[in-house]
CSV table of C-alpha atoms in Angstrom, one decimal:
chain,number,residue,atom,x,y,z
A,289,UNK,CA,0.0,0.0,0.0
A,290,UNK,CA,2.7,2.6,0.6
A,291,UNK,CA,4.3,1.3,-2.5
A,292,UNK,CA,1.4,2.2,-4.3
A,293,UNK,CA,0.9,5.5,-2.7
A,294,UNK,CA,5.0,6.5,-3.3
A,295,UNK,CA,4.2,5.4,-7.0
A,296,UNK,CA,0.9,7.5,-7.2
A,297,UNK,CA,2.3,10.8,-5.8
A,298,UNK,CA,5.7,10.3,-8.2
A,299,UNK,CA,3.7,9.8,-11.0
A,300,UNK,CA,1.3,12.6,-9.9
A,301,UNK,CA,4.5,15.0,-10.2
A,302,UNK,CA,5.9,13.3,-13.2
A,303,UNK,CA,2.7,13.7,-15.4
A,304,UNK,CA,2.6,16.9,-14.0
A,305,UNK,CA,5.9,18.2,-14.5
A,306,UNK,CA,5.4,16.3,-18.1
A,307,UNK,CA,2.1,17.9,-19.2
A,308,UNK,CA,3.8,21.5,-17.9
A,309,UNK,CA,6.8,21.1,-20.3
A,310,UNK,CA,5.2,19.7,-23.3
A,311,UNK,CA,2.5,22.4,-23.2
A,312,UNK,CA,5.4,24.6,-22.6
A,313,UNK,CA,7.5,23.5,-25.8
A,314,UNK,CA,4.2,23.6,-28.0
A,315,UNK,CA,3.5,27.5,-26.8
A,316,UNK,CA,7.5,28.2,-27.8
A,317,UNK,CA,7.1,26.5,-31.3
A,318,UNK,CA,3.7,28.7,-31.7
A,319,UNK,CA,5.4,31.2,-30.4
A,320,UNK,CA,8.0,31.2,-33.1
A,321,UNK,CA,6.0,30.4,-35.9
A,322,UNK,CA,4.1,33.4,-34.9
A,323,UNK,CA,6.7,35.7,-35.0
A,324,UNK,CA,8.1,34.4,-38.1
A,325,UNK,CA,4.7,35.1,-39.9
A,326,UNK,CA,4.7,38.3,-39.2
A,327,UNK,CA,8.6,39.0,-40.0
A,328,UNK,CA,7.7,37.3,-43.4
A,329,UNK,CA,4.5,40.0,-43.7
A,330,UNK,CA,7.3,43.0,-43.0
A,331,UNK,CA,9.7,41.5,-45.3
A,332,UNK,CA,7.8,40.1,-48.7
A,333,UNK,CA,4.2,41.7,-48.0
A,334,UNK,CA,3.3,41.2,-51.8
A,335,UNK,CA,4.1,37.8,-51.6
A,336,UNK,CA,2.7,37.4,-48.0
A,337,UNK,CA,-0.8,39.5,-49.7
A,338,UNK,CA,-0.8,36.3,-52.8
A,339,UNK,CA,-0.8,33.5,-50.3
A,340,UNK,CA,-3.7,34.9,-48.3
A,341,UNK,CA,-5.7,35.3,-52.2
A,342,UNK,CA,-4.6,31.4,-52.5
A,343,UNK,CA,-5.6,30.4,-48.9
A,344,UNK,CA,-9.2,32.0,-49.5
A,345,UNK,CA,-9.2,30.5,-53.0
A,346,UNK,CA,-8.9,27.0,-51.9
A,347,UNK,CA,-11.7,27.3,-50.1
A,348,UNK,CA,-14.0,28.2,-53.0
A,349,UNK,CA,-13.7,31.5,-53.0
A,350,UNK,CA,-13.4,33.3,-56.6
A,351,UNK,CA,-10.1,34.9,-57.5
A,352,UNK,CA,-12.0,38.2,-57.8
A,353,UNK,CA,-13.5,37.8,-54.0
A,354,UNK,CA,-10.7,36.5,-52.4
A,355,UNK,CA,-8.0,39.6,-53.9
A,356,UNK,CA,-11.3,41.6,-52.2
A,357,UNK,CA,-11.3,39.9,-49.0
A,358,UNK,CA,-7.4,39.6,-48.8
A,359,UNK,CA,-7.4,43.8,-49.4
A,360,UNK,CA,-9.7,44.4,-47.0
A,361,UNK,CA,-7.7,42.0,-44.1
A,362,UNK,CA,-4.3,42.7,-45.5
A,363,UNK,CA,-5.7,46.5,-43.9
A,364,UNK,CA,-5.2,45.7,-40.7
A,365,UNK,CA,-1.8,44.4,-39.3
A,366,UNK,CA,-3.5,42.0,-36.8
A,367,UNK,CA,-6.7,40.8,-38.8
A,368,UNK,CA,-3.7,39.6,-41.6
A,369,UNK,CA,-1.7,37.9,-39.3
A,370,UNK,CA,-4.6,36.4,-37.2
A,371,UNK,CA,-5.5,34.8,-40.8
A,372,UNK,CA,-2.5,33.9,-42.0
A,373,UNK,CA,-1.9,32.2,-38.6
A,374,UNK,CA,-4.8,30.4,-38.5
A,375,UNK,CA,-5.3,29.5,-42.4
A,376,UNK,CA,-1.7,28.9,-43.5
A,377,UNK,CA,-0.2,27.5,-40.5
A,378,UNK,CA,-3.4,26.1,-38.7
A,379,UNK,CA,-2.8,27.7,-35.3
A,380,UNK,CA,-4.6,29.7,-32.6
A,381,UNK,CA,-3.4,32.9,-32.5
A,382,UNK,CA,-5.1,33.4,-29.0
A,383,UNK,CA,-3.4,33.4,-26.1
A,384,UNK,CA,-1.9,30.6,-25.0
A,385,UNK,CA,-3.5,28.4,-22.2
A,386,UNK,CA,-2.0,28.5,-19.1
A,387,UNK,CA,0.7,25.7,-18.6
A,388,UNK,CA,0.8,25.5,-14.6
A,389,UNK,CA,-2.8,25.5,-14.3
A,390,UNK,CA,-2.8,22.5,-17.3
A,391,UNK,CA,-0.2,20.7,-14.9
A,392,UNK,CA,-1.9,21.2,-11.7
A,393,UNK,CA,-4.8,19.3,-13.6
A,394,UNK,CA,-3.3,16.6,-15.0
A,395,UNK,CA,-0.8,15.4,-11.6
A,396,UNK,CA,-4.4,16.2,-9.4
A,397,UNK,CA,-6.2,13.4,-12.1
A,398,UNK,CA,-3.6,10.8,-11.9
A,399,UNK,CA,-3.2,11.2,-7.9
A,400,UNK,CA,-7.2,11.0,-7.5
A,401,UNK,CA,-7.3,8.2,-10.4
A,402,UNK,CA,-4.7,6.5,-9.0
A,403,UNK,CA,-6.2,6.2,-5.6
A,404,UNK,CA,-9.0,4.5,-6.6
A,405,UNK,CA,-7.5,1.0,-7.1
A,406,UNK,CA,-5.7,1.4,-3.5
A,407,UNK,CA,-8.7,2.5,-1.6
A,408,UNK,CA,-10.3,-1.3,-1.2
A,409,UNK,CA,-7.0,-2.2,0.3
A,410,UNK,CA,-7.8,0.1,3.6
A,411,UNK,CA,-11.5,-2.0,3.8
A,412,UNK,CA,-10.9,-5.0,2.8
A,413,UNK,CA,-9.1,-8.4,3.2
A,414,UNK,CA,-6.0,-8.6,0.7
A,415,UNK,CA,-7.2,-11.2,-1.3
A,416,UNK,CA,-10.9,-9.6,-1.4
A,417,UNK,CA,-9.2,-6.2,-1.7
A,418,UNK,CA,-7.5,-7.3,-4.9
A,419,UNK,CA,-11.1,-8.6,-6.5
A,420,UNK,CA,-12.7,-4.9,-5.3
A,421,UNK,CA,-9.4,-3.1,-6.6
A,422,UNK,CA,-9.9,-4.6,-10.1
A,423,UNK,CA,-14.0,-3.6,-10.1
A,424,UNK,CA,-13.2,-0.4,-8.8
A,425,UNK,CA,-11.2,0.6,-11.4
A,426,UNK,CA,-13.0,-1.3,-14.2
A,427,UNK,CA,-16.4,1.0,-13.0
A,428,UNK,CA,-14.1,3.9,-12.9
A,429,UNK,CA,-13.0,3.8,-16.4
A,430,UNK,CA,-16.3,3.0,-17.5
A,431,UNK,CA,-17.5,6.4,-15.5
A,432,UNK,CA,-14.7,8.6,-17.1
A,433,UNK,CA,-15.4,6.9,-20.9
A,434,UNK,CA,-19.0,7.7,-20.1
A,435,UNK,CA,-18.0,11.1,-18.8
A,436,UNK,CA,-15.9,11.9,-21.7
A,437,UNK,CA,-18.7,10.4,-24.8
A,438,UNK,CA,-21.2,12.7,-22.8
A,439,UNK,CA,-18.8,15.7,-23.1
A,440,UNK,CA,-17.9,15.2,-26.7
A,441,UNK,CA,-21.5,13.8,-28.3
A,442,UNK,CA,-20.1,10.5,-28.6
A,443,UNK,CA,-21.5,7.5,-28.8
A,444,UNK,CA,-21.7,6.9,-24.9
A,445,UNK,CA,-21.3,2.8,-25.4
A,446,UNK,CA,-18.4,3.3,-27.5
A,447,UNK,CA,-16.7,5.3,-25.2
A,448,UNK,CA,-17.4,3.6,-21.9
A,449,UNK,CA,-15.6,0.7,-23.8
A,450,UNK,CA,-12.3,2.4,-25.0
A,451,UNK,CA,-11.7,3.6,-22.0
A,452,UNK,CA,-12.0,0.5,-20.2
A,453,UNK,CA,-10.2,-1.3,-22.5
A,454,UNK,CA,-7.5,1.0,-22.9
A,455,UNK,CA,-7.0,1.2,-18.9
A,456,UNK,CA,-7.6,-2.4,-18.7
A,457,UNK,CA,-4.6,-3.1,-21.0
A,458,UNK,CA,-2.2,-0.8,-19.5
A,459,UNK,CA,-3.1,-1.8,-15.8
A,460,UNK,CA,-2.9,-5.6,-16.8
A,461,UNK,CA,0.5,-4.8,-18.6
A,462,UNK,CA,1.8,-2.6,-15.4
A,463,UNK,CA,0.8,-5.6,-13.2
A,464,UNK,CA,2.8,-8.3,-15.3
A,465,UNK,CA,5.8,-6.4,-15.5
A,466,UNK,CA,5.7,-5.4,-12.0
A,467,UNK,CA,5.3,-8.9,-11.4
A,468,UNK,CA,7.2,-10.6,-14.1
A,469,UNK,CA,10.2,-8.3,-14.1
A,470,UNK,CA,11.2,-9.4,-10.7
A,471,UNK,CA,11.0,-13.1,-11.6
A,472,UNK,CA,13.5,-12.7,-14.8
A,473,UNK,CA,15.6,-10.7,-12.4
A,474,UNK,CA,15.6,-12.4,-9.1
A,475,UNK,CA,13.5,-10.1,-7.1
């Protein structure tokens, strides 16, 4: 049990500390995609002006309305960039989320997910506790497939089942090495 709370609250940090500095790294690379758009605007405007006409043409646009829609954006600095941004590179140019509060999220799910297969061990009998541990985390994932088919207008069944088997095959493969491992290697 205090194994499995040690490996909870480390891998609460580590997917914290993860989800802070990949968030991070993808806000940089925006970041500098960003700034290189608009250094490209500054620098080659004319040619900057007939990749916007393209971008709206693309879409379906006529050549005549999109050089009438790109003059009219191309008028405003930040309405040119927001579009080039978002149509030629396929980025937000919003602001970027906020990376700590992202990590606080993500170490807070894996601590309180994490403690759900533990918990039967405080009630119960070992052996019984290892039966409950296994429901317990089965109806969990269930709940949090459900959770997420209901969130995205998915099909609820579908997702319920992903979920669980997607858990079920990680927890199942975490189990048989954490149990296999020390057998190849003499404990």
């Amino acid at each position: 049990i205090v194994a499995g709370f040690a490996e909870a609250f480390a891998g609460a940090l580590s997917m914290g500390a993860g989800e802070y500095l990949s968030g991070r790294a993808e806000v940089q690379v925006q970041q500098y995609e960003i700034e290189r758009e608009r250094q490209e605007m500054a620098r080659v405007p004319d040619v900057e002006r007939a990749e916007i006409v393209a971008l709206f043409q693309r879409e379906g646009i006529s050549a005549e309305g999109a050089k009438t829609i790109a003059g009219i954006i191309t008028t405003s600095k930040e309405s040119w960039l927001k579009t080039m941004v978002e149509k030629e590179l396929g980025l937000s140019a919003d602001a970027p989320t906020n990376q700590w509060l992202n990590s606080l999220y993500m170490g807070v799910s894996y601590l309180l997910a994490s403690i759900v297969p533990l918990f039967p061990y405080f009630v119960f009998p070992l052996k019984t506790a290892f039966v409950v541990s296994v429901i317990a985390t089965v109806v969990a994932l269930i709940i949090i497939g459900y959770v997420k088919g209901t969130l995205a207008h998915l099909n609820i069944l579908r997702s319920s089942a992903e979920v669980m088997v997607v858990g079920a095959v990680s927890g199942l493969g975490g189990y048989l090495l954490g149990n296999v491992l020390p057998q190849l290697f003499g404990k």
